[in-house]
mmCIF file with all atom_site columns, C-alpha atoms in Angstrom:
data_model
loop_
_atom_site.group_PDB
_atom_site.id
_atom_site.type_symbol
_atom_site.label_atom_id
_atom_site.label_alt_id
_atom_site.label_comp_id
_atom_site.label_asym_id
_atom_site.label_entity_id
_atom_site.label_seq_id
_atom_site.pdbx_PDB_ins_code
_atom_site.Cartn_x
_atom_site.Cartn_y
_atom_site.Cartn_z
_atom_site.occupancy
_atom_site.B_iso_or_equiv
_atom_site.pdbx_formal_charge
_atom_site.auth_seq_id
_atom_site.auth_comp_id
_atom_site.auth_asym_id
_atom_site.auth_atom_id
_atom_site.pdbx_PDB_model_num
ATOM 1   C CA . SER A 1 1   ? 12.475  -4.971  2.857   1.00 48.00 ? 1   SER A CA 1
ATOM 2   C CA . GLN A 1 2   ? 9.030   -6.413  3.630   1.00 52.00 ? 2   GLN A CA 1
ATOM 3   C CA . GLN A 1 3   ? 8.205   -6.914  7.302   1.00 68.00 ? 3   GLN A CA 1
ATOM 4   C CA . GLY A 1 4   ? 4.864   -8.687  7.165   1.00 75.00 ? 4   GLY A CA 1
ATOM 5   C CA . GLU A 1 5   ? 4.475   -12.068 5.563   1.00 82.00 ? 5   GLU A CA 1
ATOM 6   C CA . GLU A 1 6   ? 0.956   -13.195 4.787   1.00 84.00 ? 6   GLU A CA 1
ATOM 7   C CA . ASP A 1 7   ? -0.204  -16.782 4.755   1.00 83.00 ? 7   ASP A CA 1
ATOM 8   C CA . PRO A 1 8   ? -1.548  -18.432 2.679   1.00 86.00 ? 8   PRO A CA 1
ATOM 9   C CA . GLN A 1 9   ? -0.429  -16.757 -0.560  1.00 89.00 ? 9   GLN A CA 1
ATOM 10  C CA . ALA A 1 10  ? -3.733  -17.656 -2.205  1.00 92.00 ? 10  ALA A CA 1
ATOM 11  C CA . LEU A 1 11  ? -7.094  -18.714 -0.838  1.00 94.00 ? 11  LEU A CA 1
ATOM 12  C CA . SER A 1 12  ? -10.180 -19.911 -2.703  1.00 96.00 ? 12  SER A CA 1
ATOM 13  C CA . ILE A 1 13  ? -13.489 -20.346 -0.884  1.00 96.00 ? 13  ILE A CA 1
ATOM 14  C CA . GLN A 1 14  ? -17.188 -20.622 -1.597  1.00 97.00 ? 14  GLN A CA 1
ATOM 15  C CA . GLU A 1 15  ? -19.496 -17.676 -1.066  1.00 97.00 ? 15  GLU A CA 1
ATOM 16  C CA . GLY A 1 16  ? -20.883 -17.725 2.465   1.00 97.00 ? 16  GLY A CA 1
ATOM 17  C CA . GLU A 1 17  ? -17.803 -19.384 3.962   1.00 97.00 ? 17  GLU A CA 1
ATOM 18  C CA . ASN A 1 18  ? -15.383 -17.627 6.305   1.00 97.00 ? 18  ASN A CA 1
ATOM 19  C CA . ALA A 1 19  ? -11.934 -16.587 5.106   1.00 97.00 ? 19  ALA A CA 1
ATOM 20  C CA . THR A 1 20  ? -8.979  -16.495 7.494   1.00 96.00 ? 20  THR A CA 1
ATOM 21  C CA . MET A 1 21  ? -5.712  -14.843 6.520   1.00 96.00 ? 21  MET A CA 1
ATOM 22  C CA . ASN A 1 22  ? -2.589  -14.677 8.635   1.00 96.00 ? 22  ASN A CA 1
ATOM 23  C CA . CYS A 1 23  ? 0.280   -12.248 8.876   1.00 95.00 ? 23  CYS A CA 1
ATOM 24  C CA . SER A 1 24  ? 3.581   -12.697 10.679  1.00 95.00 ? 24  SER A CA 1
ATOM 25  C CA . TYR A 1 25  ? 6.194   -10.032 11.288  1.00 94.00 ? 25  TYR A CA 1
ATOM 26  C CA . LYS A 1 26  ? 9.724   -9.944  12.637  1.00 91.00 ? 26  LYS A CA 1
ATOM 27  C CA . THR A 1 27  ? 10.282  -6.821  14.743  1.00 89.00 ? 27  THR A CA 1
ATOM 28  C CA . SER A 1 28  ? 8.182   -5.035  17.364  1.00 90.00 ? 28  SER A CA 1
ATOM 29  C CA . ILE A 1 29  ? 5.393   -2.828  16.062  1.00 92.00 ? 29  ILE A CA 1
ATOM 30  C CA . ASN A 1 30  ? 3.269   0.153   17.075  1.00 91.00 ? 30  ASN A CA 1
ATOM 31  C CA . ASN A 1 31  ? 0.285   -0.967  15.045  1.00 92.00 ? 31  ASN A CA 1
ATOM 32  C CA . LEU A 1 32  ? -0.759  -3.323  12.283  1.00 95.00 ? 32  LEU A CA 1
ATOM 33  C CA . GLN A 1 33  ? -3.149  -2.510  9.459   1.00 95.00 ? 33  GLN A CA 1
ATOM 34  C CA . TRP A 1 34  ? -4.970  -4.557  6.841   1.00 96.00 ? 34  TRP A CA 1
ATOM 35  C CA . TYR A 1 35  ? -5.663  -3.220  3.349   1.00 97.00 ? 35  TYR A CA 1
ATOM 36  C CA . ARG A 1 36  ? -7.655  -4.589  0.411   1.00 97.00 ? 36  ARG A CA 1
ATOM 37  C CA . GLN A 1 37  ? -6.749  -4.112  -3.255  1.00 97.00 ? 37  GLN A CA 1
ATOM 38  C CA . ASN A 1 38  ? -9.152  -4.954  -6.029  1.00 95.00 ? 38  ASN A CA 1
ATOM 39  C CA . SER A 1 39  ? -7.576  -5.843  -9.366  1.00 93.00 ? 39  SER A CA 1
ATOM 40  C CA . GLY A 1 40  ? -6.161  -2.768  -11.075 1.00 90.00 ? 40  GLY A CA 1
ATOM 41  C CA . ARG A 1 41  ? -7.164  -0.427  -8.255  1.00 93.00 ? 41  ARG A CA 1
ATOM 42  C CA . GLY A 1 42  ? -5.523  1.306   -5.325  1.00 93.00 ? 42  GLY A CA 1
ATOM 43  C CA . LEU A 1 43  ? -5.402  -0.010  -1.768  1.00 96.00 ? 43  LEU A CA 1
ATOM 44  C CA . VAL A 1 44  ? -8.284  0.554   0.616   1.00 96.00 ? 44  VAL A CA 1
ATOM 45  C CA . HIS A 1 45  ? -7.784  0.623   4.363   1.00 95.00 ? 45  HIS A CA 1
ATOM 46  C CA . LEU A 1 46  ? -9.817  -1.988  6.242   1.00 96.00 ? 46  LEU A CA 1
ATOM 47  C CA . ILE A 1 47  ? -8.809  -1.918  9.884   1.00 95.00 ? 47  ILE A CA 1
ATOM 48  C CA . LEU A 1 48  ? -6.021  -0.868  12.256  1.00 94.00 ? 48  LEU A CA 1
ATOM 49  C CA . ILE A 1 49  ? -5.095  -2.635  15.480  1.00 95.00 ? 49  ILE A CA 1
ATOM 50  C CA . ARG A 1 50  ? -2.665  -1.125  17.977  1.00 93.00 ? 50  ARG A CA 1
ATOM 51  C CA . SER A 1 51  ? 0.041   -3.093  19.733  1.00 93.00 ? 51  SER A CA 1
ATOM 52  C CA . ASN A 1 52  ? -1.833  -2.931  23.053  1.00 94.00 ? 52  ASN A CA 1
ATOM 53  C CA . GLU A 1 53  ? -5.025  -4.345  21.537  1.00 96.00 ? 53  GLU A CA 1
ATOM 54  C CA . ARG A 1 54  ? -5.801  -8.018  21.048  1.00 97.00 ? 54  ARG A CA 1
ATOM 55  C CA . GLU A 1 55  ? -8.932  -7.989  18.915  1.00 97.00 ? 55  GLU A CA 1
ATOM 56  C CA . LYS A 1 56  ? -10.986 -5.561  16.839  1.00 97.00 ? 56  LYS A CA 1
ATOM 57  C CA . HIS A 1 57  ? -14.173 -5.873  14.848  1.00 96.00 ? 57  HIS A CA 1
ATOM 58  C CA . SER A 1 58  ? -15.524 -3.899  11.930  1.00 95.00 ? 58  SER A CA 1
ATOM 59  C CA . GLY A 1 59  ? -18.646 -5.211  10.243  1.00 96.00 ? 59  GLY A CA 1
ATOM 60  C CA . ARG A 1 60  ? -17.802 -8.678  8.880   1.00 97.00 ? 60  ARG A CA 1
ATOM 61  C CA . LEU A 1 61  ? -14.126 -8.237  9.703   1.00 97.00 ? 61  LEU A CA 1
ATOM 62  C CA . ARG A 1 62  ? -12.381 -9.483  12.821  1.00 98.00 ? 62  ARG A CA 1
ATOM 63  C CA . VAL A 1 63  ? -8.704  -8.860  13.424  1.00 98.00 ? 63  VAL A CA 1
ATOM 64  C CA . THR A 1 64  ? -6.593  -10.382 16.169  1.00 98.00 ? 64  THR A CA 1
ATOM 65  C CA . LEU A 1 65  ? -3.077  -9.509  17.210  1.00 97.00 ? 65  LEU A CA 1
ATOM 66  C CA . ASP A 1 66  ? -0.685  -11.678 19.226  1.00 97.00 ? 66  ASP A CA 1
ATOM 67  C CA . THR A 1 67  ? 2.435   -9.651  19.911  1.00 95.00 ? 67  THR A CA 1
ATOM 68  C CA . SER A 1 68  ? 4.114   -12.551 21.736  1.00 95.00 ? 68  SER A CA 1
ATOM 69  C CA . LYS A 1 69  ? 3.925   -14.604 18.527  1.00 95.00 ? 69  LYS A CA 1
ATOM 70  C CA . LYS A 1 70  ? 4.367   -11.551 16.276  1.00 95.00 ? 70  LYS A CA 1
ATOM 71  C CA . SER A 1 71  ? 1.309   -12.513 14.284  1.00 96.00 ? 71  SER A CA 1
ATOM 72  C CA . SER A 1 72  ? -2.106  -11.259 13.266  1.00 97.00 ? 72  SER A CA 1
ATOM 73  C CA . SER A 1 73  ? -5.106  -12.789 11.603  1.00 97.00 ? 73  SER A CA 1
ATOM 74  C CA . LEU A 1 74  ? -7.898  -11.302 9.533   1.00 97.00 ? 74  LEU A CA 1
ATOM 75  C CA . LEU A 1 75  ? -11.218 -13.112 9.488   1.00 98.00 ? 75  LEU A CA 1
ATOM 76  C CA . ILE A 1 76  ? -13.888 -12.250 6.935   1.00 98.00 ? 76  ILE A CA 1
ATOM 77  C CA . THR A 1 77  ? -17.190 -13.856 7.870   1.00 97.00 ? 77  THR A CA 1
ATOM 78  C CA . ALA A 1 78  ? -19.942 -14.832 5.439   1.00 97.00 ? 78  ALA A CA 1
ATOM 79  C CA . SER A 1 79  ? -17.783 -14.007 2.414   1.00 97.00 ? 79  SER A CA 1
ATOM 80  C CA . ARG A 1 80  ? -19.241 -12.538 -0.769  1.00 97.00 ? 80  ARG A CA 1
ATOM 81  C CA . ALA A 1 81  ? -18.053 -12.591 -4.365  1.00 96.00 ? 81  ALA A CA 1
ATOM 82  C CA . ALA A 1 82  ? -17.277 -8.880  -3.942  1.00 96.00 ? 82  ALA A CA 1
ATOM 83  C CA . ASP A 1 83  ? -14.653 -9.790  -1.312  1.00 97.00 ? 83  ASP A CA 1
ATOM 84  C CA . THR A 1 84  ? -12.479 -11.215 -4.117  1.00 97.00 ? 84  THR A CA 1
ATOM 85  C CA . ALA A 1 85  ? -9.291  -9.133  -3.928  1.00 97.00 ? 85  ALA A CA 1
ATOM 86  C CA . SER A 1 86  ? -5.731  -9.071  -2.632  1.00 97.00 ? 86  SER A CA 1
ATOM 87  C CA . TYR A 1 87  ? -5.283  -8.428  1.077   1.00 97.00 ? 87  TYR A CA 1
ATOM 88  C CA . PHE A 1 88  ? -2.161  -6.894  2.578   1.00 96.00 ? 88  PHE A CA 1
ATOM 89  C CA . CYS A 1 89  ? -1.009  -6.534  6.136   1.00 96.00 ? 89  CYS A CA 1
ATOM 90  C CA . ALA A 1 90  ? 1.154   -3.522  6.925   1.00 95.00 ? 90  ALA A CA 1
ATOM 91  C CA . THR A 1 91  ? 3.098   -2.830  10.092  1.00 93.00 ? 91  THR A CA 1
ATOM 92  C CA . THR A 1 92  ? 4.313   0.399   11.642  1.00 89.00 ? 92  THR A CA 1
ATOM 93  C CA . GLY A 1 93  ? 7.455   0.001   13.690  1.00 83.00 ? 93  GLY A CA 1
ATOM 94  C CA . ALA A 1 94  ? 9.402   2.224   16.054  1.00 77.00 ? 94  ALA A CA 1
ATOM 95  C CA . ASN A 1 95  ? 10.799  4.135   13.063  1.00 74.00 ? 95  ASN A CA 1
ATOM 96  C CA . SER A 1 96  ? 7.200   5.009   12.079  1.00 75.00 ? 96  SER A CA 1
ATOM 97  C CA . LYS A 1 97  ? 7.656   3.401   8.667   1.00 80.00 ? 97  LYS A CA 1
ATOM 98  C CA . LEU A 1 98  ? 4.691   1.501   7.237   1.00 87.00 ? 98  LEU A CA 1
ATOM 99  C CA . THR A 1 99  ? 5.882   -1.741  5.617   1.00 90.00 ? 99  THR A CA 1
ATOM 100 C CA . PHE A 1 100 ? 3.615   -3.953  3.508   1.00 93.00 ? 100 PHE A CA 1
ATOM 101 C CA . GLY A 1 101 ? 3.682   -7.701  3.038   1.00 93.00 ? 101 GLY A CA 1
ATOM 102 C CA . LYS A 1 102 ? 3.399   -9.438  -0.325  1.00 92.00 ? 102 LYS A CA 1
ATOM 103 C CA . GLY A 1 103 ? -0.320  -9.980  -0.008  1.00 94.00 ? 103 GLY A CA 1
ATOM 104 C CA . ILE A 1 104 ? -2.869  -12.784 -0.132  1.00 95.00 ? 104 ILE A CA 1
ATOM 105 C CA . THR A 1 105 ? -5.085  -13.373 -3.145  1.00 96.00 ? 105 THR A CA 1
ATOM 106 C CA . LEU A 1 106 ? -8.607  -14.251 -2.066  1.00 97.00 ? 106 LEU A CA 1
ATOM 107 C CA . SER A 1 107 ? -11.070 -15.715 -4.555  1.00 97.00 ? 107 SER A CA 1
ATOM 108 C CA . VAL A 1 108 ? -14.684 -16.117 -3.487  1.00 97.00 ? 108 VAL A CA 1
ATOM 109 C CA . ARG A 1 109 ? -16.652 -18.403 -5.803  1.00 95.00 ? 109 ARG A CA 1
ATOM 110 C CA . PRO A 1 110 ? -20.340 -17.535 -6.285  1.00 91.00 ? 110 PRO A CA 1
ATOM 111 C CA . GLU B 2 1   ? -14.930 14.147  -0.264  1.00 65.00 ? 1   GLU B CA 1
ATOM 112 C CA . ALA B 2 2   ? -12.707 13.756  -3.306  1.00 83.00 ? 2   ALA B CA 1
ATOM 113 C CA . GLY B 2 3   ? -10.100 10.999  -3.111  1.00 94.00 ? 3   GLY B CA 1
ATOM 114 C CA . VAL B 2 4   ? -6.450  10.965  -4.120  1.00 97.00 ? 4   VAL B CA 1
ATOM 115 C CA . ALA B 2 5   ? -6.156  11.776  -7.818  1.00 97.00 ? 5   ALA B CA 1
ATOM 116 C CA . GLN B 2 6   ? -3.394  10.356  -10.012 1.00 98.00 ? 6   GLN B CA 1
ATOM 117 C CA . SER B 2 7   ? -2.537  10.673  -13.684 1.00 97.00 ? 7   SER B CA 1
ATOM 118 C CA . PRO B 2 8   ? -1.914  9.201   -16.112 1.00 98.00 ? 8   PRO B CA 1
ATOM 119 C CA . ARG B 2 9   ? -3.478  5.815   -15.303 1.00 97.00 ? 9   ARG B CA 1
ATOM 120 C CA . TYR B 2 10  ? -1.366  4.020   -17.892 1.00 97.00 ? 10  TYR B CA 1
ATOM 121 C CA . LYS B 2 11  ? 1.918   4.822   -19.601 1.00 98.00 ? 11  LYS B CA 1
ATOM 122 C CA . ILE B 2 12  ? 4.043   2.799   -21.998 1.00 98.00 ? 12  ILE B CA 1
ATOM 123 C CA . ILE B 2 13  ? 7.552   3.989   -22.798 1.00 98.00 ? 13  ILE B CA 1
ATOM 124 C CA . GLU B 2 14  ? 10.782  2.566   -24.118 1.00 97.00 ? 14  GLU B CA 1
ATOM 125 C CA . LYS B 2 15  ? 13.806  2.103   -21.897 1.00 97.00 ? 15  LYS B CA 1
ATOM 126 C CA . ARG B 2 16  ? 15.957  5.197   -21.464 1.00 97.00 ? 16  ARG B CA 1
ATOM 127 C CA . GLN B 2 17  ? 12.956  7.474   -22.020 1.00 98.00 ? 17  GLN B CA 1
ATOM 128 C CA . SER B 2 18  ? 11.553  9.660   -19.267 1.00 98.00 ? 18  SER B CA 1
ATOM 129 C CA . VAL B 2 19  ? 8.129   9.715   -17.621 1.00 98.00 ? 19  VAL B CA 1
ATOM 130 C CA . ALA B 2 20  ? 6.337   11.824  -15.023 1.00 98.00 ? 20  ALA B CA 1
ATOM 131 C CA . PHE B 2 21  ? 3.425   10.978  -12.761 1.00 98.00 ? 21  PHE B CA 1
ATOM 132 C CA . TRP B 2 22  ? 1.204   13.470  -10.990 1.00 98.00 ? 22  TRP B CA 1
ATOM 133 C CA . CYS B 2 23  ? -0.674  13.169  -7.714  1.00 98.00 ? 23  CYS B CA 1
ATOM 134 C CA . ASN B 2 24  ? -3.181  15.426  -5.948  1.00 97.00 ? 24  ASN B CA 1
ATOM 135 C CA . PRO B 2 25  ? -3.835  14.286  -2.370  1.00 96.00 ? 25  PRO B CA 1
ATOM 136 C CA . ILE B 2 26  ? -6.996  14.642  -0.329  1.00 94.00 ? 26  ILE B CA 1
ATOM 137 C CA . SER B 2 27  ? -7.531  18.242  0.709   1.00 91.00 ? 27  SER B CA 1
ATOM 138 C CA . GLY B 2 28  ? -5.986  18.957  4.085   1.00 89.00 ? 28  GLY B CA 1
ATOM 139 C CA . HIS B 2 29  ? -3.693  15.928  4.111   1.00 91.00 ? 29  HIS B CA 1
ATOM 140 C CA . ALA B 2 30  ? -0.217  17.172  4.939   1.00 90.00 ? 30  ALA B CA 1
ATOM 141 C CA . THR B 2 31  ? 1.557   13.871  4.363   1.00 91.00 ? 31  THR B CA 1
ATOM 142 C CA . LEU B 2 32  ? 2.026   12.450  0.870   1.00 94.00 ? 32  LEU B CA 1
ATOM 143 C CA . TYR B 2 33  ? 3.657   9.170   -0.146  1.00 94.00 ? 33  TYR B CA 1
ATOM 144 C CA . TRP B 2 34  ? 4.805   7.577   -3.386  1.00 97.00 ? 34  TRP B CA 1
ATOM 145 C CA . TYR B 2 35  ? 4.890   3.778   -3.461  1.00 97.00 ? 35  TYR B CA 1
ATOM 146 C CA . GLN B 2 36  ? 6.143   1.395   -6.135  1.00 98.00 ? 36  GLN B CA 1
ATOM 147 C CA . GLN B 2 37  ? 4.219   -1.861  -6.522  1.00 97.00 ? 37  GLN B CA 1
ATOM 148 C CA . ILE B 2 38  ? 5.775   -4.506  -8.747  1.00 96.00 ? 38  ILE B CA 1
ATOM 149 C CA . LEU B 2 39  ? 3.429   -7.215  -9.986  1.00 93.00 ? 39  LEU B CA 1
ATOM 150 C CA . GLY B 2 40  ? 2.801   -9.834  -7.312  1.00 90.00 ? 40  GLY B CA 1
ATOM 151 C CA . GLN B 2 41  ? 4.388   -7.805  -4.515  1.00 92.00 ? 41  GLN B CA 1
ATOM 152 C CA . GLY B 2 42  ? 3.301   -5.396  -1.841  1.00 93.00 ? 42  GLY B CA 1
ATOM 153 C CA . PRO B 2 43  ? 3.838   -1.640  -2.178  1.00 95.00 ? 43  PRO B CA 1
ATOM 154 C CA . LYS B 2 44  ? 7.333   -0.340  -1.416  1.00 95.00 ? 44  LYS B CA 1
ATOM 155 C CA . LEU B 2 45  ? 7.754   3.212   -0.137  1.00 94.00 ? 45  LEU B CA 1
ATOM 156 C CA . LEU B 2 46  ? 9.803   5.429   -2.438  1.00 97.00 ? 46  LEU B CA 1
ATOM 157 C CA . ILE B 2 47  ? 9.396   8.814   -0.767  1.00 95.00 ? 47  ILE B CA 1
ATOM 158 C CA . GLN B 2 48  ? 7.354   10.511  1.962   1.00 93.00 ? 48  GLN B CA 1
ATOM 159 C CA . PHE B 2 49  ? 6.633   14.242  2.156   1.00 92.00 ? 49  PHE B CA 1
ATOM 160 C CA . GLN B 2 50  ? 5.364   16.226  5.131   1.00 89.00 ? 50  GLN B CA 1
ATOM 161 C CA . ASN B 2 51  ? 3.962   19.397  3.567   1.00 88.00 ? 51  ASN B CA 1
ATOM 162 C CA . ASN B 2 52  ? 6.698   20.256  1.024   1.00 85.00 ? 52  ASN B CA 1
ATOM 163 C CA . GLY B 2 53  ? 9.592   18.708  2.968   1.00 91.00 ? 53  GLY B CA 1
ATOM 164 C CA . VAL B 2 54  ? 11.018  15.226  2.455   1.00 93.00 ? 54  VAL B CA 1
ATOM 165 C CA . VAL B 2 55  ? 10.669  12.957  5.499   1.00 90.00 ? 55  VAL B CA 1
ATOM 166 C CA . ASP B 2 56  ? 11.999  9.713   4.023   1.00 91.00 ? 56  ASP B CA 1
ATOM 167 C CA . ASP B 2 57  ? 13.520  8.985   0.629   1.00 94.00 ? 57  ASP B CA 1
ATOM 168 C CA . SER B 2 58  ? 15.861  6.196   1.686   1.00 93.00 ? 58  SER B CA 1
ATOM 169 C CA . GLN B 2 59  ? 14.485  3.742   -0.896  1.00 93.00 ? 59  GLN B CA 1
ATOM 170 C CA . LEU B 2 60  ? 14.282  6.187   -3.802  1.00 96.00 ? 60  LEU B CA 1
ATOM 171 C CA . PRO B 2 61  ? 16.823  5.365   -6.579  1.00 95.00 ? 61  PRO B CA 1
ATOM 172 C CA . LYS B 2 62  ? 18.082  8.904   -6.730  1.00 95.00 ? 62  LYS B CA 1
ATOM 173 C CA . ASP B 2 63  ? 20.195  8.374   -9.829  1.00 96.00 ? 63  ASP B CA 1
ATOM 174 C CA . ARG B 2 64  ? 17.028  8.098   -11.907 1.00 97.00 ? 64  ARG B CA 1
ATOM 175 C CA . PHE B 2 65  ? 14.022  8.952   -9.745  1.00 98.00 ? 65  PHE B CA 1
ATOM 176 C CA . SER B 2 66  ? 13.082  12.394  -8.475  1.00 98.00 ? 66  SER B CA 1
ATOM 177 C CA . ALA B 2 67  ? 10.003  13.770  -6.758  1.00 97.00 ? 67  ALA B CA 1
ATOM 178 C CA . GLU B 2 68  ? 8.828   17.163  -5.692  1.00 96.00 ? 68  GLU B CA 1
ATOM 179 C CA . ARG B 2 69  ? 5.955   18.747  -3.812  1.00 94.00 ? 69  ARG B CA 1
ATOM 180 C CA . LEU B 2 70  ? 6.649   22.422  -4.302  1.00 82.00 ? 70  LEU B CA 1
ATOM 181 C CA . LYS B 2 71  ? 3.581   24.049  -2.740  1.00 86.00 ? 71  LYS B CA 1
ATOM 182 C CA . GLY B 2 72  ? 2.833   21.344  -0.199  1.00 84.00 ? 72  GLY B CA 1
ATOM 183 C CA . VAL B 2 73  ? -0.179  20.093  -2.142  1.00 91.00 ? 73  VAL B CA 1
ATOM 184 C CA . ASP B 2 74  ? 0.207   18.124  -5.377  1.00 95.00 ? 74  ASP B CA 1
ATOM 185 C CA . SER B 2 75  ? 3.325   16.160  -6.252  1.00 97.00 ? 75  SER B CA 1
ATOM 186 C CA . THR B 2 76  ? 5.214   14.891  -9.289  1.00 98.00 ? 76  THR B CA 1
ATOM 187 C CA . LEU B 2 77  ? 7.333   11.729  -9.520  1.00 98.00 ? 77  LEU B CA 1
ATOM 188 C CA . LYS B 2 78  ? 9.779   11.546  -12.417 1.00 98.00 ? 78  LYS B CA 1
ATOM 189 C CA . ILE B 2 79  ? 11.846  8.699   -13.798 1.00 98.00 ? 79  ILE B CA 1
ATOM 190 C CA . GLN B 2 80  ? 14.718  9.520   -16.147 1.00 97.00 ? 80  GLN B CA 1
ATOM 191 C CA . PRO B 2 81  ? 16.035  7.386   -17.772 1.00 97.00 ? 81  PRO B CA 1
ATOM 192 C CA . ALA B 2 82  ? 13.654  4.482   -17.305 1.00 97.00 ? 82  ALA B CA 1
ATOM 193 C CA . LYS B 2 83  ? 14.840  0.888   -17.051 1.00 97.00 ? 83  LYS B CA 1
ATOM 194 C CA . LEU B 2 84  ? 12.933  -2.320  -17.738 1.00 97.00 ? 84  LEU B CA 1
ATOM 195 C CA . GLU B 2 85  ? 12.768  -3.059  -14.004 1.00 97.00 ? 85  GLU B CA 1
ATOM 196 C CA . ASP B 2 86  ? 10.859  0.170   -13.410 1.00 98.00 ? 86  ASP B CA 1
ATOM 197 C CA . SER B 2 87  ? 7.751   -1.471  -14.870 1.00 98.00 ? 87  SER B CA 1
ATOM 198 C CA . ALA B 2 88  ? 5.305   -1.277  -11.966 1.00 98.00 ? 88  ALA B CA 1
ATOM 199 C CA . VAL B 2 89  ? 2.291   0.528   -10.589 1.00 98.00 ? 89  VAL B CA 1
ATOM 200 C CA . TYR B 2 90  ? 3.154   3.828   -8.913  1.00 98.00 ? 90  TYR B CA 1
ATOM 201 C CA . LEU B 2 91  ? 0.763   4.523   -6.083  1.00 97.00 ? 91  LEU B CA 1
ATOM 202 C CA . CYS B 2 92  ? 0.292   7.853   -4.407  1.00 97.00 ? 92  CYS B CA 1
ATOM 203 C CA . ALA B 2 93  ? -1.200  8.011   -0.916  1.00 95.00 ? 93  ALA B CA 1
ATOM 204 C CA . SER B 2 94  ? -1.948  10.713  1.610   1.00 94.00 ? 94  SER B CA 1
ATOM 205 C CA . SER B 2 95  ? -2.759  10.904  5.297   1.00 91.00 ? 95  SER B CA 1
ATOM 206 C CA . PHE B 2 96  ? -3.481  13.292  8.126   1.00 83.00 ? 96  PHE B CA 1
ATOM 207 C CA . PRO B 2 97  ? -0.432  14.766  9.851   1.00 69.00 ? 97  PRO B CA 1
ATOM 208 C CA . GLY B 2 98  ? -0.240  11.610  11.973  1.00 58.00 ? 98  GLY B CA 1
ATOM 209 C CA . GLY B 2 99  ? 1.517   10.005  9.010   1.00 53.00 ? 99  GLY B CA 1
ATOM 210 C CA . HIS B 2 100 ? 2.265   6.319   9.131   1.00 53.00 ? 100 HIS B CA 1
ATOM 211 C CA . THR B 2 101 ? 0.684   5.915   12.529  1.00 60.00 ? 101 THR B CA 1
ATOM 212 C CA . GLY B 2 102 ? -2.729  5.976   10.931  1.00 79.00 ? 102 GLY B CA 1
ATOM 213 C CA . GLU B 2 103 ? -4.727  5.194   7.843   1.00 88.00 ? 103 GLU B CA 1
ATOM 214 C CA . LEU B 2 104 ? -3.369  5.916   4.373   1.00 92.00 ? 104 LEU B CA 1
ATOM 215 C CA . PHE B 2 105 ? -5.665  6.880   1.504   1.00 94.00 ? 105 PHE B CA 1
ATOM 216 C CA . PHE B 2 106 ? -4.480  5.599   -1.869  1.00 96.00 ? 106 PHE B CA 1
ATOM 217 C CA . GLY B 2 107 ? -5.092  6.746   -5.404  1.00 97.00 ? 107 GLY B CA 1
ATOM 218 C CA . GLU B 2 108 ? -5.892  4.334   -8.236  1.00 97.00 ? 108 GLU B CA 1
ATOM 219 C CA . GLY B 2 109 ? -2.246  4.217   -9.321  1.00 97.00 ? 109 GLY B CA 1
ATOM 220 C CA . SER B 2 110 ? -0.290  4.849   -12.504 1.00 98.00 ? 110 SER B CA 1
ATOM 221 C CA . ARG B 2 111 ? 0.727   1.686   -14.339 1.00 97.00 ? 111 ARG B CA 1
ATOM 222 C CA . LEU B 2 112 ? 4.085   2.010   -16.125 1.00 98.00 ? 112 LEU B CA 1
ATOM 223 C CA . THR B 2 113 ? 5.299   -0.437  -18.754 1.00 98.00 ? 113 THR B CA 1
ATOM 224 C CA . VAL B 2 114 ? 8.887   -0.033  -19.934 1.00 98.00 ? 114 VAL B CA 1
ATOM 225 C CA . LEU B 2 115 ? 9.694   -1.818  -23.202 1.00 97.00 ? 115 LEU B CA 1
#
């Protein structure tokens, strides 16, 4: 079963714009991670946020976590064509299992 | 540092045939995972090893899928006999002993097409 559900399913923006992707989950978590997958490639870890954290930054990435709403958002600022990829949120629950959502397809137009 | 290695990258077989995928994790990573990713979906965990022991294989279809990690390093995932619905990308990942509490490192995947 898939715990995280990303929203929107697909996003198309112009280079230089910001991209915001959301993830909602159902049960309590220990941490939440975001991964990127370029077409035909494996997943690459982007950022991890723990359940007691509210916001984290890494370069052009900003992740927020609202455990009361069971939701997270990933913001990519000043997007580039190279950011075109699928983005997945993944949650780790009390059973220590990492469960992925279905992913968001981001297209950044040059 | 070398990443997670997988082979073959692509495999096409007919239904009822068998296939095997190989994975070599990052050196020093005790935990190894096999995921199945069907087109348009997120990865689904098939099996998790800690060294050469199985930690979780609850979603592995054991009537046709098997996996081993005999020396606690590289691993093989086998499907026999294959069904049409097994068409997917099989991703191998590894992590430090912290397992799912931390970052997973993925290989490029093995894409299986069952005709």
